[in-house]
Amino acid sequence: MAAKILDGTKIAAEIRAEVAADVKALAASGLRPGLAVVLVGHNPASEVYVRGKVKSSGEVGLHSEQHLPAESATTAELLALIESLNRRDEIDGILVQLPLPAHVDSKTVLLAVDPAKDVDGFHPMNVGYLSTQRPGLVPCTPAGVMEILRRSGIPVAGREAVVVGRSDIVGKPVAMLLLNQNATVTVCHSKTHDLPGVCRRADILVAAIGRAGMVTREYVKPGATVIDVGINRVTNRVEFDRLFAGAIAGNARRRETFLAKGSVLVGDVHPEVADVAGAITPVPGGVGPLTIAMLIANTVKAAKLRRSHE
Ligand code: NAP
C-alpha cells in the first residue's frame, strides 16, 4: 500500500496562521516582534532564501528588516553590526544568512549573536539548553521535523528512531529532540557499518544526508515513518532515470519538469520508498516549507522569552 503523504506545505500554512494570530494578540498589548536578517554580499541562493524569510515575516505581521553589508565587509564590521542589533530592544530575532564570505570568521560572528535573539538556534548556549531540556531557541528545520510528526499524530515516545546525518544544523538537533521526546535514538553517519540494516530498525527514519535518493527500499521497515530532510538538485539524465523510472504517481510530471528546466529537486530518499513506508514527507513540499514557518515562530517565541526573563 502506498505511504500516507505528510504534507509539509499544509502544516507550514497552519503554523503561519497560528503565528499571525499570536502576533495580532501581542500587537494588542503594544508589542510587535522584529526580525533582522543579515545578508553579506551577493550569493544568489542566499538572496532567494532571505527574500522568502522577509516576505513570510511581513505576511504574519512581524517587523522585519534586511541588513546588506558588501561582500568586502570585515569580521570587525559584522561584529559591530551584530552588536548594534543585540542592543536594539525592538529586534527580537537576528539571523545571519550563511555562508559568509571566506575571509570572514563565521564562528566568531555567529557567537556574537545574543543567544536570546538567536532564532536559528545555532548558538552554543541554545544547543546546551536543548540538550538539557531548558526553554530556548531550537534550530528551525529540526523543529519543523518534530511539528510534522506531532501534527500528523505520529507517536514518538518509546519508538525506535534512526537519524542519518550528524550535522550541527540538522542531524544532531533532530536526534536530541527525538530523545527529549523519549524515542530510542540511533545517529548514523558516513562511518556507520551496515547502514541499511541499522535504518531498517527504525519506526521513524530521518534522512539528512545531502545525497539524492540514497535511502532506497532496503533501508526501510515496512510501515515506518520516513522524514526526508534532503534537498538535492538532479541535473543528470542517468541519475534522473535511476530515481524516476517507474510508473509511480508524479513521475510523469517530474519528467516534464526535467525536460523543460533541465533539473528537478529530489530528497535523500528514493521515491520507491513510498511503496514501503507507512508515511513519508515529499520533496519538495515536505520538510522544506517548515523551515521558514519555524523561523517566524521562533521570532515570536524569542520576543516572549526575552520579556519573561526581564
Ligand atoms: P551536511 O552538513 O553535509 O551533513 C551530512 C551528514 O550526512 C553528515 O553527518 C555525513 O556524515 C552524513 N553522510 C554523508 N554521506 C553519507 C553516507 N554515504 N552514508 C551515511 N551518512 C552520510 O548536511 P546538512 O546540512 O545536515 O544537510 C543535509 C541535507 O538536508 C542536505 O540535502 C541539505 O540540503 C538538506 N537541508 C534541508 C533543509 C530544509 O529546509 N529542508 C535545511 C537544511 C538542510 P559524516 O558526518 O560522517 O561526514
Coordinates of C-alpha atoms and ligand atoms in Angstrom, one line a residue:
M1 CA 0.0 0.0 0.0
A2 CA 1.3 3.5 -0.8
A3 CA 2.5 5.6 2.1
K4 CA 0.5 8.4 3.6
I5 CA 2.0 11.7 2.3
L6 CA 2.9 14.1 5.1
D7 CA 2.0 17.5 3.6
G8 CA 4.6 20.0 4.8
T9 CA 3.1 22.8 2.8
K10 CA -0.3 22.4 4.6
I11 CA 1.4 22.1 8.1
A12 CA 3.5 25.2 7.5
A13 CA 0.4 27.2 6.5
E14 CA -1.3 26.1 9.8
I15 CA 1.8 27.3 11.8
R16 CA 1.9 30.6 9.9
A17 CA -1.8 31.2 10.6
E18 CA -1.2 30.4 14.3
V19 CA 1.8 32.8 14.4
A20 CA -0.2 35.5 12.7
A21 CA -2.9 35.2 15.4
D22 CA -0.2 35.3 18.1
V23 CA 1.3 38.5 16.5
K24 CA -2.1 40.1 16.5
A25 CA -2.6 39.3 20.1
L26 CA 0.8 40.7 21.0
A27 CA 0.1 43.9 19.0
A28 CA -3.0 44.5 21.2
S29 CA -0.6 44.7 24.1
G30 CA 1.7 47.0 22.2
L31 CA 4.4 44.5 21.2
R32 CA 5.5 43.9 17.6
P33 CA 8.2 41.2 17.4
G34 CA 11.0 42.2 15.0
L35 CA 13.4 40.1 12.9
A36 CA 16.7 41.4 11.4
V37 CA 18.2 39.4 8.6
V38 CA 21.9 40.0 7.7
L39 CA 22.9 39.0 4.2
V40 CA 26.5 39.7 3.2
G41 CA 27.4 40.1 -0.4
H42 CA 25.5 38.6 -3.4
N43 CA 25.0 34.9 -3.2
P44 CA 22.0 34.2 -5.5
A45 CA 20.7 31.2 -3.5
S46 CA 21.0 33.2 -0.2
E47 CA 19.2 36.1 -1.8
V48 CA 16.3 33.8 -2.6
Y49 CA 16.2 32.4 0.9
V50 CA 16.4 35.9 2.5
R51 CA 13.6 37.2 0.3
G52 CA 11.4 34.3 1.4
K53 CA 12.1 34.9 5.1
V54 CA 11.4 38.6 4.9
K55 CA 8.2 38.1 2.9
S56 CA 6.9 35.5 5.3
S57 CA 7.7 37.7 8.3
G58 CA 5.8 40.6 6.8
E59 CA 2.8 38.3 6.0
V60 CA 2.3 37.3 9.6
G61 CA 2.7 40.9 10.8
L62 CA 6.2 40.9 12.2
H63 CA 8.6 43.8 11.8
S64 CA 11.4 42.7 9.6
E65 CA 14.5 44.4 8.2
Q66 CA 17.4 43.4 6.0
H67 CA 21.0 44.4 6.5
L68 CA 23.1 44.0 3.4
P69 CA 26.8 44.6 4.0
A70 CA 29.0 44.4 1.0
E71 CA 30.9 41.3 0.1
S72 CA 34.1 43.0 1.3
A73 CA 32.7 43.5 4.9
T74 CA 35.3 42.6 7.5
T75 CA 34.7 40.4 10.6
A76 CA 35.1 43.5 12.8
E77 CA 32.4 45.4 10.7
L78 CA 30.0 42.5 11.0
L79 CA 30.6 42.2 14.7
A80 CA 29.8 45.9 15.1
L81 CA 26.5 45.4 13.2
I82 CA 25.6 42.3 15.3
E83 CA 26.3 44.3 18.5
S84 CA 24.1 47.2 17.3
L85 CA 21.2 44.7 16.6
N86 CA 21.8 43.0 20.0
R87 CA 21.3 46.4 21.7
R88 CA 18.0 47.3 19.9
D89 CA 15.1 46.3 22.0
E90 CA 12.6 46.2 19.1
I91 CA 14.7 43.4 17.4
D92 CA 13.8 40.0 18.9
G93 CA 15.5 37.8 16.3
I94 CA 18.8 38.1 14.4
L95 CA 19.5 35.8 11.5
V96 CA 22.9 35.8 9.8
Q97 CA 22.4 34.1 6.4
L98 CA 25.1 31.5 5.7
P99 CA 27.5 31.0 4.1
L100 CA 29.5 34.2 4.9
P101 CA 32.4 35.2 2.6
A102 CA 35.5 33.1 3.1
H103 CA 37.6 35.9 4.6
V104 CA 35.0 36.4 7.4
D105 CA 35.4 34.4 10.7
S106 CA 31.9 32.9 10.6
K107 CA 32.1 31.2 14.1
T108 CA 33.1 34.5 15.8
V109 CA 30.2 36.3 14.1
L110 CA 27.6 33.6 15.0
L111 CA 28.9 33.5 18.6
A112 CA 28.3 37.3 18.8
V113 CA 24.6 37.0 18.3
D114 CA 22.8 37.4 21.7
P115 CA 21.5 33.8 22.5
A116 CA 18.1 35.3 23.4
K117 CA 17.8 36.6 19.8
D118 CA 19.4 33.6 18.1
V119 CA 16.4 32.5 16.0
D120 CA 18.5 30.0 14.1
G121 CA 19.2 28.2 17.4
F122 CA 22.9 27.6 16.5
H123 CA 24.5 29.5 19.4
P124 CA 26.2 27.0 21.9
M125 CA 24.0 28.4 24.7
N126 CA 20.9 27.3 22.8
V127 CA 22.5 24.0 21.9
G128 CA 23.1 23.5 25.6
Y129 CA 19.5 24.5 26.5
L130 CA 18.2 21.9 24.0
S131 CA 20.4 19.1 25.4
T132 CA 19.5 19.9 29.0
Q133 CA 15.8 20.4 28.1
R134 CA 15.6 24.1 29.2
P135 CA 13.5 26.7 27.3
G136 CA 15.5 28.1 24.4
L137 CA 15.5 28.6 20.7
V138 CA 15.6 25.4 18.7
P139 CA 17.0 25.2 15.1
C140 CA 14.2 25.7 12.6
T141 CA 14.5 22.6 10.3
P142 CA 14.7 20.1 13.2
A143 CA 11.8 21.9 15.0
G144 CA 9.9 21.6 11.7
V145 CA 10.5 17.8 11.6
M146 CA 9.0 17.5 15.1
E147 CA 6.0 19.6 14.1
I148 CA 5.3 17.3 11.2
L149 CA 5.4 14.2 13.5
R150 CA 3.3 15.9 16.1
R151 CA 0.6 17.4 13.8
S152 CA 0.4 14.1 11.8
G153 CA -0.3 12.2 15.0
I154 CA 2.8 10.0 14.8
P155 CA 3.8 8.8 18.2
V156 CA 7.5 9.3 19.2
A157 CA 7.8 8.1 22.8
G158 CA 9.2 4.5 23.0
R159 CA 9.7 4.2 19.3
E160 CA 13.0 3.4 17.5
A161 CA 14.2 6.5 15.7
V162 CA 17.2 6.4 13.3
V163 CA 18.7 9.7 12.1
V164 CA 21.1 9.5 9.2
G165 CA 23.4 12.6 9.3
R166 CA 25.0 14.3 12.3
S167 CA 25.4 17.9 11.2
D168 CA 25.1 20.7 13.8
I169 CA 22.2 22.2 12.0
V170 CA 20.0 19.1 11.2
G171 CA 21.1 15.7 12.3
K172 CA 22.3 16.3 15.9
P173 CA 19.4 18.6 16.9
V174 CA 16.8 16.3 15.4
A175 CA 18.3 13.4 17.3
M176 CA 18.2 15.5 20.6
L177 CA 14.6 16.5 20.0
L178 CA 13.6 12.9 19.4
L179 CA 15.5 11.8 22.5
N180 CA 13.9 14.5 24.6
Q181 CA 10.5 13.1 23.5
N182 CA 11.5 9.6 24.7
A183 CA 12.4 7.9 21.4
T184 CA 15.2 5.4 21.4
V185 CA 17.6 7.2 19.0
T186 CA 20.4 6.0 16.8
V187 CA 22.5 8.5 14.9
C188 CA 24.2 7.3 11.7
H189 CA 26.9 8.9 9.6
S190 CA 29.4 8.1 6.8
K191 CA 31.3 5.6 9.0
T192 CA 28.3 3.6 10.1
H193 CA 28.5 -0.1 9.3
D194 CA 25.6 -1.8 7.6
L195 CA 23.6 1.4 7.2
P196 CA 20.6 -0.3 5.6
G197 CA 20.4 -2.8 8.4
V198 CA 20.5 -0.1 11.1
C199 CA 17.9 2.0 9.3
R200 CA 15.6 -1.0 9.0
R201 CA 15.2 -1.0 12.7
A202 CA 13.6 2.4 12.6
D203 CA 9.9 3.2 13.3
I204 CA 10.9 6.8 12.4
L205 CA 13.7 7.2 9.9
V206 CA 15.1 10.8 9.3
A207 CA 17.4 11.3 6.4
A208 CA 19.6 14.4 6.5
I209 CA 22.5 13.3 4.3
G210 CA 22.6 15.5 1.2
R211 CA 22.7 12.6 -1.3
A212 CA 20.0 12.3 -3.9
G213 CA 17.8 9.2 -3.4
M214 CA 20.4 7.3 -1.3
V215 CA 17.8 5.8 1.0
T216 CA 16.2 3.0 -1.0
R217 CA 13.6 0.5 -0.1
E218 CA 16.0 -1.9 1.6
Y219 CA 16.7 0.8 4.3
V220 CA 13.1 0.9 5.3
K221 CA 11.0 -1.3 7.6
P222 CA 7.5 -1.7 6.1
G223 CA 5.1 0.8 7.6
A224 CA 7.9 3.1 9.0
T225 CA 7.5 6.9 9.0
V226 CA 10.2 8.4 6.7
I227 CA 11.1 12.1 7.1
D228 CA 13.2 13.3 4.2
V229 CA 15.2 16.4 5.0
G230 CA 17.4 16.3 1.9
I231 CA 17.1 18.8 -0.9
N232 CA 19.2 17.9 -3.9
R233 CA 19.1 19.2 -7.4
V234 CA 19.4 16.5 -10.1
T235 CA 20.6 17.6 -13.5
N236 CA 22.0 14.4 -14.9
R237 CA 19.7 12.3 -17.1
V238 CA 21.1 8.9 -15.9
E239 CA 20.6 9.9 -12.3
F240 CA 17.1 11.2 -13.1
D241 CA 16.2 7.8 -14.7
R242 CA 17.6 5.9 -11.7
L243 CA 15.2 7.9 -9.4
F244 CA 12.1 8.3 -11.5
A245 CA 12.0 5.3 -13.9
G246 CA 8.9 3.6 -12.5
A247 CA 5.2 4.4 -13.1
I248 CA 4.9 6.0 -9.7
A249 CA 2.4 8.8 -9.3
G250 CA 4.0 12.1 -10.1
N251 CA 6.8 10.7 -12.2
A252 CA 5.3 11.9 -15.5
R253 CA 5.0 15.4 -14.2
R254 CA 8.6 15.3 -12.9
R255 CA 9.8 14.1 -16.3
E256 CA 8.1 17.1 -18.0
T257 CA 9.7 19.5 -15.5
F258 CA 13.1 17.8 -16.0
L259 CA 12.8 18.0 -19.8
A260 CA 11.7 21.7 -19.7
K261 CA 14.1 23.0 -17.0
G262 CA 17.0 20.5 -17.1
S263 CA 16.7 19.8 -13.4
V264 CA 14.4 18.6 -10.6
L265 CA 14.6 18.6 -6.8
V266 CA 14.8 15.3 -5.0
G267 CA 15.3 14.3 -1.4
D268 CA 17.7 11.9 0.2
V269 CA 15.0 9.2 0.0
H270 CA 14.4 7.3 -3.3
P271 CA 10.8 7.8 -4.5
E272 CA 10.3 4.0 -4.5
V273 CA 10.3 4.1 -0.7
A274 CA 6.7 5.4 -0.9
D275 CA 5.7 1.8 -1.6
V276 CA 7.2 0.5 1.6
A277 CA 6.8 3.3 4.2
G278 CA 3.7 3.9 6.2
A279 CA 4.1 7.7 5.9
I280 CA 6.6 9.9 4.1
T281 CA 7.4 13.5 3.5
P282 CA 7.6 14.5 -0.2
V283 CA 10.4 16.6 -1.7
P284 CA 9.5 19.4 -2.5
G285 CA 6.6 20.1 -0.1
G286 CA 7.7 18.2 2.9
V287 CA 10.2 19.5 5.5
G288 CA 11.3 22.4 3.3
P289 CA 8.2 24.7 3.9
L290 CA 8.5 24.1 7.7
T291 CA 11.9 25.9 7.9
I292 CA 10.6 29.4 7.3
A293 CA 7.5 28.7 9.3
M294 CA 9.6 27.8 12.3
L295 CA 11.8 30.8 11.8
I296 CA 8.9 33.2 12.2
A297 CA 7.5 31.0 15.1
N298 CA 11.0 31.3 16.8
T299 CA 11.0 35.1 16.4
V300 CA 7.7 35.3 18.3
K301 CA 9.0 32.8 20.9
A302 CA 12.2 34.9 21.3
A303 CA 10.0 38.0 21.8
K304 CA 8.1 36.3 24.6
L305 CA 11.1 34.5 26.2
R306 CA 13.1 37.7 26.4
R307 CA 10.3 39.6 28.1
S308 CA 9.5 36.8 30.5
H309 CA 13.2 36.9 31.7
E310 CA 13.2 40.6 32.3
Ligands
NAP1 P1 25.9 18.0 6.0 O1 26.4 19.0 7.0 O2 26.7 17.8 4.7 O3 25.8 16.6 6.8 C1 25.6 15.4 6.1 C2 25.6 14.3 7.0 O4 25.3 13.1 6.3 C3 27.0 14.1 7.7 O5 26.8 13.8 9.0 C4 27.6 12.9 6.9 O6 28.4 12.0 7.7 C5 26.3 12.1 6.5 N1 26.6 11.3 5.3 C6 27.1 11.8 4.1 N2 27.2 10.7 3.2 C7 26.8 9.6 3.9 C8 26.7 8.3 3.6 N3 27.1 7.8 2.3 N4 26.3 7.4 4.5 C9 25.9 7.8 5.7 N5 26.0 9.1 6.1 C10 26.4 10.0 5.2 O7 24.4 18.3 5.5 P2 23.2 19.0 6.3 O8 23.4 20.5 6.4 O9 22.9 18.3 7.6 O10 22.0 18.8 5.3 C11 21.6 17.5 4.9 C12 20.6 17.6 3.8 O11 19.4 18.4 4.3 C13 21.0 18.4 2.6 O12 20.4 17.8 1.4 C14 20.5 19.8 2.8 O13 20.3 20.5 1.5 C15 19.2 19.5 3.4 N6 18.7 20.6 4.3 C16 17.4 20.9 4.1 C17 16.8 21.9 4.9 C18 15.3 22.2 4.7 O14 14.9 23.3 4.9 N7 14.5 21.2 4.3 C19 17.5 22.6 5.8 C20 18.9 22.2 6.0 C21 19.4 21.2 5.2 P3 29.8 12.5 8.3 O15 29.4 13.3 9.5 O16 30.4 11.2 8.7 O17 30.5 13.2 7.2

